[in-house]
XYZ file of N, CA and C in Angstrom:
492
model
N 0.217 -3.106 -4.609
C -0.803 -3.101 -5.621
C -0.111 -3.142 -6.984
N -0.616 -3.968 -7.907
C 0.015 -4.026 -9.226
C -0.175 -2.713 -9.973
N 0.760 -2.424 -10.840
C 0.667 -1.233 -11.667
C -0.428 -1.466 -12.704
N -1.367 -0.520 -12.890
C -2.427 -0.707 -13.874
C -1.853 -0.963 -15.267
N -2.471 -1.899 -15.989
C -1.997 -2.286 -17.312
C -1.941 -1.132 -18.288
N -2.917 -0.248 -18.229
C -2.951 0.881 -19.164
C -1.732 1.771 -18.963
N -1.318 1.983 -17.705
C -0.137 2.785 -17.416
C 1.124 2.091 -17.930
N 1.239 0.774 -17.688
C 2.393 0.035 -18.200
C 2.473 0.131 -19.717
N 1.329 -0.005 -20.377
C 1.315 0.063 -21.846
C 1.757 1.446 -22.326
N 1.281 2.496 -21.658
C 1.680 3.858 -22.058
C 3.167 4.071 -21.840
N 3.711 3.532 -20.748
C 5.133 3.694 -20.471
C 5.997 2.899 -21.448
N 5.507 1.760 -21.889
C 6.308 0.854 -22.708
C 6.193 1.103 -24.205
N 5.292 1.947 -24.642
C 5.097 2.121 -26.085
C 4.671 3.538 -26.416
N 4.919 3.907 -27.625
C 4.456 5.208 -28.111
C 3.150 5.082 -28.883
N 2.598 3.859 -28.956
C 1.376 3.641 -29.719
C 0.196 4.328 -29.066
N -0.805 4.585 -29.871
C -2.057 5.167 -29.395
C -2.711 4.183 -28.433
N -3.058 4.596 -27.203
C -3.657 3.675 -26.244
C -4.917 2.977 -26.768
N -5.632 3.593 -27.679
C -6.847 2.979 -28.219
C -6.528 1.723 -29.037
N -5.293 1.595 -29.522
C -4.927 0.433 -30.338
C -4.298 -0.688 -29.515
N -4.136 -0.469 -28.202
C -3.508 -1.479 -27.346
C -4.560 -2.412 -26.768
N -4.168 -3.660 -26.418
C -5.121 -4.567 -25.779
C -5.512 -4.035 -24.401
N -6.658 -4.474 -23.896
C -7.146 -4.055 -22.587
C -6.396 -4.808 -21.502
N -5.282 -4.242 -21.023
C -4.440 -4.904 -20.039
C -5.042 -4.892 -18.646
N -6.051 -4.048 -18.410
C -6.691 -4.017 -17.100
C -7.779 -5.073 -16.981
N -8.030 -5.811 -18.056
C -9.003 -6.895 -18.034
C -8.298 -8.178 -18.444
N -7.429 -8.716 -17.559
C -6.636 -9.873 -17.929
C -7.478 -11.089 -18.263
N -8.704 -11.175 -17.736
C -9.555 -12.308 -18.040
C -9.932 -12.386 -19.502
N -9.862 -11.272 -20.212
C -10.207 -11.242 -21.628
C -9.039 -11.667 -22.506
N -7.844 -11.789 -21.924
C -6.660 -12.134 -22.694
C -6.280 -13.586 -22.435
N -5.752 -14.277 -23.437
C -5.283 -15.645 -23.204
C -4.030 -15.630 -22.337
N -3.830 -16.707 -21.587
C -2.620 -16.813 -20.777
C -1.420 -16.989 -21.692
N -0.327 -16.259 -21.444
C 0.863 -16.436 -22.274
C 1.520 -17.775 -21.980
N 2.219 -18.281 -22.960
C 2.950 -19.530 -22.759
C 4.109 -19.275 -21.805
N 4.344 -20.211 -20.914
C 5.452 -20.071 -19.975
C 6.762 -20.275 -20.710
N 7.780 -19.521 -20.348
C 9.079 -19.705 -20.989
C 9.703 -21.022 -20.564
N 10.569 -21.520 -21.395
C 11.303 -22.724 -21.029
C 12.265 -22.415 -19.900
N 12.526 -23.391 -19.070
C 13.432 -23.191 -17.962
C 14.819 -23.670 -18.358
N 15.825 -22.914 -17.984
C 17.202 -23.303 -18.303
C 17.564 -24.540 -17.502
N 18.578 -25.199 -17.922
C 19.032 -26.402 -17.246
C 19.545 -26.059 -15.850
N 19.171 -26.842 -14.829
C 19.716 -26.596 -13.492
C 21.246 -26.709 -13.455
N 21.810 -27.462 -14.395
C 23.273 -27.598 -14.451
C 23.948 -26.276 -14.823
N 23.173 -25.331 -15.342
C 23.725 -24.034 -15.728
C 24.020 -23.163 -14.509
N 23.664 -23.630 -13.316
C 23.943 -22.862 -12.106
C 22.796 -21.948 -11.742
N 23.098 -20.940 -10.954
C 22.076 -20.028 -10.448
C 21.736 -18.948 -11.474
N 20.670 -18.212 -11.197
C 20.267 -17.099 -12.064
C 21.283 -15.974 -11.922
N 21.863 -15.550 -13.036
C 22.896 -14.508 -13.019
C 22.344 -13.118 -13.358
N 21.025 -13.033 -13.623
C 20.390 -11.738 -13.875
C 18.951 -11.805 -13.377
N 18.347 -10.657 -13.085
C 16.946 -10.655 -12.663
C 16.022 -11.240 -13.736
N 16.323 -10.989 -15.012
C 15.504 -11.535 -16.087
C 15.561 -13.054 -16.115
N 16.740 -13.598 -15.901
C 16.887 -15.052 -15.863
C 16.131 -15.621 -14.662
N 16.185 -14.953 -13.525
C 15.451 -15.378 -12.341
C 13.946 -15.388 -12.624
N 13.443 -14.325 -13.259
C 12.013 -14.247 -13.589
C 11.606 -15.400 -14.512
N 12.413 -15.681 -15.529
C 12.096 -16.789 -16.447
C 12.163 -18.132 -15.728
N 13.148 -18.305 -14.849
C 13.261 -19.547 -14.093
C 12.012 -19.787 -13.256
N 11.575 -18.772 -12.524
C 10.391 -18.921 -11.685
C 9.144 -19.156 -12.524
N 9.007 -18.402 -13.598
C 7.835 -18.552 -14.463
C 7.763 -19.980 -15.003
N 8.863 -20.477 -15.526
C 8.890 -21.825 -16.071
C 8.643 -22.888 -15.014
N 9.277 -22.760 -13.837
C 9.116 -23.748 -12.768
C 7.681 -23.757 -12.234
N 7.084 -22.564 -12.083
C 5.706 -22.490 -11.608
C 4.737 -23.049 -12.640
N 4.989 -22.780 -13.915
C 4.121 -23.308 -14.967
C 4.154 -24.831 -14.980
N 5.306 -25.408 -14.621
C 5.424 -26.869 -14.547
C 4.890 -27.416 -13.218
N 4.646 -26.520 -12.250
C 4.218 -26.961 -10.929
C 5.323 -27.690 -10.185
N 6.578 -27.374 -10.482
C 7.736 -28.066 -9.918
C 8.291 -27.260 -8.743
N 7.839 -27.597 -7.530
C 8.246 -26.840 -6.346
C 9.744 -26.983 -6.080
N 10.358 -28.082 -6.494
C 11.803 -28.220 -6.303
C 12.554 -27.170 -7.108
N 12.122 -26.946 -8.335
C 12.776 -25.915 -9.150
C 12.444 -24.517 -8.656
N 11.221 -24.330 -8.153
C 10.874 -23.030 -7.565
C 11.777 -22.770 -6.371
N 11.980 -23.783 -5.535
C 12.774 -23.591 -4.321
C 14.251 -23.328 -4.618
N 14.735 -23.721 -5.806
C 16.115 -23.401 -6.194
C 16.327 -21.892 -6.298
N 15.255 -21.178 -6.580
C 15.350 -19.727 -6.758
C 15.071 -18.954 -5.477
N 14.799 -19.638 -4.385
C 14.494 -18.979 -3.123
C 15.777 -18.720 -2.336
N 15.847 -17.588 -1.671
C 17.019 -17.197 -0.876
C 16.879 -17.792 0.532
N 17.451 -18.977 0.726
C 17.306 -19.726 1.970
C 18.321 -19.327 3.027
N 19.280 -18.491 2.694
C 20.345 -18.136 3.644
C 19.729 -17.576 4.931
N 20.165 -18.133 6.064
C 19.704 -17.654 7.360
C 18.459 -18.348 7.882
N 17.821 -19.209 7.088
C 16.631 -19.925 7.535
C 17.032 -21.197 8.293
N 16.397 -21.422 9.411
C 16.539 -22.703 10.091
C 15.570 -23.683 9.443
N 15.685 -24.949 9.785
C 14.762 -25.956 9.258
C 13.320 -25.581 9.615
N 13.105 -25.170 10.864
C 11.758 -24.800 11.312
C 11.225 -23.584 10.540
N 12.071 -22.622 10.231
C 11.648 -21.449 9.470
C 11.388 -21.793 8.006
N 12.123 -22.766 7.488
C 11.999 -23.119 6.073
C 10.713 -23.881 5.764
N 10.182 -24.627 6.713
C 9.001 -25.461 6.452
C 7.785 -24.647 5.995
N 7.406 -23.551 6.683
C 6.251 -22.775 6.205
C 6.528 -22.090 4.855
N 7.777 -21.718 4.603
C 8.133 -21.109 3.314
C 7.940 -22.134 2.200
N 8.405 -23.335 2.422
C 8.248 -24.395 1.427
C 6.771 -24.694 1.190
N 5.965 -24.683 2.239
C 4.519 -24.900 2.081
C 3.896 -23.795 1.219
N 4.314 -22.542 1.428
C 3.807 -21.430 0.594
C 4.222 -21.613 -0.855
N 5.475 -22.016 -1.083
C 5.941 -22.246 -2.455
C 5.152 -23.364 -3.108
N 4.834 -24.423 -2.356
C 4.032 -25.521 -2.900
C 2.648 -25.046 -3.307
N 2.024 -24.181 -2.491
C 0.700 -23.655 -2.834
C 0.765 -22.822 -4.117
N 1.833 -22.031 -4.269
C 1.966 -21.229 -5.486
C 2.128 -22.128 -6.717
N 2.868 -23.217 -6.563
C 3.123 -24.120 -7.676
C 1.891 -24.842 -8.169
N 0.819 -24.829 -7.381
C -0.408 -25.522 -7.782
C -1.387 -24.599 -8.511
N -1.007 -23.338 -8.731
C -1.916 -22.368 -9.353
C -1.351 -21.879 -10.681
N -2.226 -21.526 -11.615
C -1.735 -21.034 -12.909
C -1.107 -19.641 -12.780
N 0.089 -19.481 -13.318
C 0.780 -18.193 -13.303
C 0.487 -17.485 -14.620
N 0.112 -16.208 -14.539
C -0.224 -15.443 -15.746
C 0.910 -14.549 -16.197
N 1.625 -13.978 -15.243
C 2.628 -12.985 -15.611
C 3.672 -12.889 -14.512
N 4.907 -12.611 -14.921
C 6.002 -12.389 -13.983
C 6.709 -11.121 -14.449
N 6.911 -10.173 -13.535
C 7.534 -8.883 -13.901
C 8.543 -8.484 -12.830
N 9.750 -8.133 -13.256
C 10.787 -7.659 -12.347
C 10.807 -6.133 -12.368
N 10.906 -5.531 -11.179
C 11.048 -4.083 -11.042
C 12.360 -3.805 -10.336
N 13.199 -2.987 -10.955
C 14.508 -2.633 -10.417
C 14.341 -1.756 -9.181
N 15.342 -1.783 -8.270
C 15.256 -0.961 -7.060
C 15.412 0.521 -7.361
N 15.966 0.847 -8.525
C 16.181 2.260 -8.806
C 14.870 2.941 -9.167
N 14.252 2.569 -10.282
C 12.963 3.133 -10.663
C 12.413 2.380 -11.864
N 11.110 2.133 -11.851
C 10.411 1.580 -13.003
C 10.660 0.112 -13.271
N 9.913 -0.417 -14.272
C 10.076 -1.822 -14.627
C 11.460 -2.105 -15.184
N 11.917 -3.314 -14.994
C 13.255 -3.702 -15.429
C 13.430 -3.593 -16.928
N 12.330 -3.626 -17.692
C 12.462 -3.534 -19.140
C 13.123 -2.217 -19.540
N 13.065 -1.229 -18.665
C 13.693 0.050 -18.973
C 15.164 0.071 -18.584
N 15.583 -0.864 -17.720
C 16.965 -0.862 -17.250
C 17.743 -2.089 -17.703
N 17.130 -2.968 -18.502
C 17.738 -4.175 -19.044
C 17.788 -5.278 -17.993
N 16.737 -6.103 -17.979
C 16.616 -7.178 -17.000
C 17.683 -8.248 -17.175
N 18.429 -8.207 -18.273
C 19.489 -9.196 -18.482
C 20.785 -8.777 -17.793
N 20.923 -7.501 -17.537
C 22.146 -7.000 -16.904
C 22.030 -7.139 -15.390
N 23.131 -7.278 -14.692
C 23.063 -7.331 -13.233
C 22.427 -6.056 -12.679
N 21.493 -6.236 -11.759
C 20.828 -5.088 -11.141
C 21.723 -4.529 -10.042
N 21.584 -3.250 -9.810
C 22.287 -2.646 -8.689
C 21.595 -3.091 -7.416
N 22.331 -3.488 -6.428
C 21.739 -3.952 -5.177
C 21.993 -2.939 -4.081
N 21.044 -2.842 -3.160
C 21.215 -2.015 -1.975
C 22.218 -2.707 -1.047
N 22.703 -2.018 -0.040
C 23.649 -2.651 0.883
C 23.111 -3.932 1.538
N 21.769 -4.040 1.696
C 21.197 -5.261 2.296
C 21.033 -6.383 1.276
N 21.467 -6.164 0.025
C 21.382 -7.190 -1.010
C 20.129 -7.129 -1.847
N 19.159 -6.278 -1.472
C 17.918 -6.175 -2.227
C 18.197 -5.558 -3.590
N 17.799 -6.266 -4.641
C 18.065 -5.810 -6.004
C 16.791 -5.404 -6.732
N 15.640 -5.638 -6.154
C 14.395 -5.274 -6.821
C 13.210 -6.037 -6.275
N 12.136 -6.000 -7.047
C 10.875 -6.623 -6.687
C 10.427 -7.474 -7.857
N 10.005 -8.683 -7.580
C 9.468 -9.565 -8.609
C 7.998 -9.773 -8.296
N 7.131 -9.372 -9.245
C 5.689 -9.540 -9.080
C 5.240 -10.732 -9.898
N 4.526 -11.652 -9.268
C 3.941 -12.793 -9.950
C 2.427 -12.657 -9.876
N 1.774 -12.803 -11.015
C 0.322 -12.732 -11.068
C -0.212 -14.135 -11.337
N -1.081 -14.600 -10.442
C -1.686 -15.921 -10.537
C -3.180 -15.774 -10.772
N -3.781 -16.731 -11.456
C -5.224 -16.765 -11.586
C -5.681 -17.112 -12.979
N -7.003 -17.213 -13.098
C -7.647 -17.461 -14.377
C -8.867 -16.572 -14.453
N -9.253 -16.247 -15.678
C -10.417 -15.382 -15.849
C -10.169 -14.022 -15.233
N -11.166 -13.512 -14.516
C -11.027 -12.177 -13.930
C -10.506 -12.210 -12.498
N -10.453 -13.398 -11.874
C -9.936 -13.505 -10.505
C -8.420 -13.699 -10.565
N -7.705 -12.924 -9.799
C -6.252 -13.051 -9.791
C -5.693 -12.628 -8.441
N -4.451 -13.013 -8.213
C -3.713 -12.600 -7.033
C -2.306 -12.236 -7.478
N -1.780 -11.168 -6.916
C -0.407 -10.756 -7.186
C 0.412 -11.020 -5.937
N 1.512 -11.733 -6.105
C 2.417 -12.035 -4.990
C 3.733 -11.318 -5.274
N 4.183 -10.555 -4.306
C 5.431 -9.812 -4.429
C 6.561 -10.555 -3.738
N 7.694 -10.628 -4.412
C 8.913 -11.179 -3.839
C 9.980 -10.100 -3.864
N 10.797 -10.039 -2.830
C 12.015 -9.233 -2.884
C 13.043 -10.040 -3.655
N 13.807 -9.391 -4.511
C 14.900 -10.041 -5.229
C 16.177 -9.698 -4.488
N 16.919 -10.733 -4.121
C 18.161 -10.586 -3.369
C 19.337 -10.977 -4.244
N 20.382 -10.180 -4.210
C 21.621 -10.571 -4.880
C 22.548 -11.130 -3.808
N 23.037 -12.358 -4.064
C 23.876 -13.026 -3.082
C 24.900 -13.870 -3.830
N 26.172 -13.631 -3.576
C 27.272 -14.396 -4.173
C 27.186 -14.410 -5.697
N 26.810 -13.270 -6.282
C 26.754 -13.153 -7.739
C 25.518 -13.751 -8.381
N 24.575 -14.209 -7.575
C 23.342 -14.825 -8.090
C 22.132 -14.055 -7.572
N 20.987 -14.284 -8.210
C 19.738 -13.625 -7.824
C 18.753 -14.658 -7.311
N 18.111 -14.317 -6.187
C 17.152 -15.198 -5.527
C 15.954 -14.357 -5.096
N 14.837 -15.020 -4.743
C 13.653 -14.322 -4.247
C 13.424 -14.648 -2.781
N 12.752 -13.726 -2.111
C 12.272 -13.914 -0.740
C 10.864 -13.351 -0.683
N 9.975 -14.006 0.069
C 8.609 -13.511 0.200
C 8.589 -12.138 0.847
N 7.710 -11.299 0.331
C 7.370 -10.058 1.022
C 6.184 -10.391 1.909
N 5.795 -9.511 2.778
C 4.734 -9.805 3.727
C 3.331 -9.513 3.232
N 3.194 -9.161 1.967
C 1.849 -8.828 1.495
C 1.638 -9.323 0.065
N 0.380 -9.507 -0.280
C -0.009 -9.853 -1.650
C -1.317 -9.143 -1.934
N -1.739 -9.141 -3.183
C -2.922 -8.388 -3.593
C -3.883 -9.323 -4.312
N -5.157 -9.195 -4.021
C -6.182 -10.017 -4.670
C -7.197 -9.111 -5.352
N -7.763 -9.651 -6.425
C -8.864 -8.941 -7.097
C -9.902 -9.941 -7.525
């Protein structure tokens, strides 16, 4: 389940909650502009923040090839990869509203510096990347595990997503 916007706002700022936008009503807010995507020649994502921006930009462009560059394909057979690619294609056809990385230690990455390498568990899991898709008041949140592999960061599907 996504973290309620009001809680995120309270954690991220010392401002009076009455002066903050209504983050629990995303339909009332305009969609943010997608960040530009770095050049593929720059190599893989070297930080969770870079991975989040890469996915956000690739999804905003609807470019499943660029989305798939950020997926952790290690260990997948061709047969296993086909349904994953189909899921990535479906995501690329929908408007993305927000992308947020959560570190494996605690809290949103903004508190631990999403630009710095995240600490990874022994299985390579470095955190959780939440993507929010939708328009108006209808939305879906898709969770990805963030994997650190060979000095780079990649995503893998988790088995659940949330709809509202």
